[in-house]
Amino acid sequence: TDEGEAWRKELISYLEGNIDYVLAYCEHNLPGIRAIRPEASFLVWLDCRGLGKRDDEVINLFVNKAHLALNPGSSFGTGGECHMRMNVAVPRKILKDALDRLRLAVCGY
């Protein structure tokens, strides 16, 4: 229906805004973490190799310090080490809170 199409367009626009928010936030606030724009989803890969930590240390940082339950890239196979997968299909307030907790865990402020 036309109503469904309008909702779908709004949703896509909102998700694209969330992706842009994550990319900008990481660039300006999270040294060592590079967000990768997805090609066709709402799952953003966070490349954490710039932190200079091992994969298990990156997972510990996200889970035990930032209190975030993201998917570690290593669970997807070789090459995913030191990457985390973030679902951005959430209200922007929740996304901001998650990124602020990650900044605190990484930077201490």
XYZ file of C-alpha atoms in Angstrom:
109
model
C 0.000 0.000 0.000
C 1.003 3.624 -0.291
C 1.073 3.905 3.497
C 3.612 1.107 3.702
C 5.800 2.756 1.088
C 5.859 6.038 2.986
C 6.831 4.191 6.180
C 9.575 2.274 4.338
C 11.049 5.500 2.947
C 11.002 7.121 6.382
C 12.676 4.078 7.896
C 15.424 4.008 5.268
C 16.030 7.724 5.753
C 16.228 7.292 9.540
C 18.628 4.344 9.249
C 20.826 6.270 6.813
C 20.889 9.109 9.352
C 21.990 6.657 12.044
C 24.751 5.334 9.794
C 25.953 8.882 9.088
C 25.835 9.600 12.828
C 28.032 6.574 13.657
C 30.556 7.385 10.925
C 30.875 11.010 12.042
C 30.961 10.108 15.744
C 33.780 7.614 15.255
C 35.758 10.004 13.071
C 35.553 12.831 15.605
C 35.445 11.023 18.962
C 36.940 7.545 18.727
C 40.592 7.534 17.681
C 41.562 4.062 16.589
C 38.058 3.020 15.518
C 36.920 3.444 11.923
C 33.274 2.875 11.063
C 32.640 1.290 7.674
C 29.525 2.339 5.755
C 27.407 -0.720 4.916
C 26.442 -1.286 1.296
C 22.945 -2.609 1.877
C 22.037 -3.016 5.534
C 21.841 -1.359 8.930
C 24.867 -3.226 10.293
C 27.962 -1.038 10.607
C 31.367 -2.649 10.935
C 33.724 -0.977 13.406
C 37.358 -1.529 12.474
C 39.193 -1.397 15.794
C 42.662 -2.341 14.569
C 43.794 1.238 15.161
C 43.449 0.674 18.913
C 46.508 -1.601 18.826
C 44.756 -4.343 20.796
C 44.344 -8.070 20.220
C 40.913 -9.377 19.234
C 40.146 -10.651 22.745
C 41.113 -7.251 24.183
C 38.779 -5.454 21.743
C 35.926 -7.782 22.719
C 36.676 -7.192 26.416
C 36.691 -3.419 25.848
C 33.245 -3.491 24.228
C 31.635 -6.045 26.560
C 33.159 -5.360 29.972
C 34.122 -1.693 29.790
C 31.567 -0.153 27.413
C 28.858 -2.699 28.326
C 27.881 -3.200 24.688
C 26.731 -6.505 23.239
C 27.980 -6.259 19.670
C 28.943 -9.123 17.398
C 32.710 -9.659 17.210
C 33.986 -9.857 13.661
C 36.056 -12.916 14.520
C 32.811 -14.894 14.902
C 32.276 -14.393 11.156
C 35.598 -15.955 10.170
C 39.170 -15.142 9.319
C 39.763 -11.463 8.659
C 37.149 -10.301 11.147
C 39.575 -10.004 14.034
C 39.554 -6.624 15.804
C 36.262 -5.679 14.157
C 32.851 -5.367 15.805
C 29.461 -5.334 14.084
C 26.981 -2.721 15.317
C 23.259 -2.808 14.610
C 22.155 0.804 14.104
C 18.433 0.062 13.703
C 17.657 1.702 17.040
C 16.411 5.087 18.225
C 19.170 7.711 17.868
C 19.168 8.299 21.647
C 20.158 4.670 22.257
C 22.809 4.874 19.556
C 24.260 8.045 21.100
C 24.322 6.428 24.548
C 26.134 3.366 23.170
C 28.741 5.465 21.390
C 29.230 7.679 24.454
C 29.871 4.544 26.566
C 32.345 3.332 23.965
C 34.120 6.710 23.970
C 34.384 6.561 27.771
C 35.826 3.030 27.580
C 38.326 3.956 24.844
C 39.293 7.511 25.796
C 38.398 7.761 29.471
C 36.072 10.760 28.995
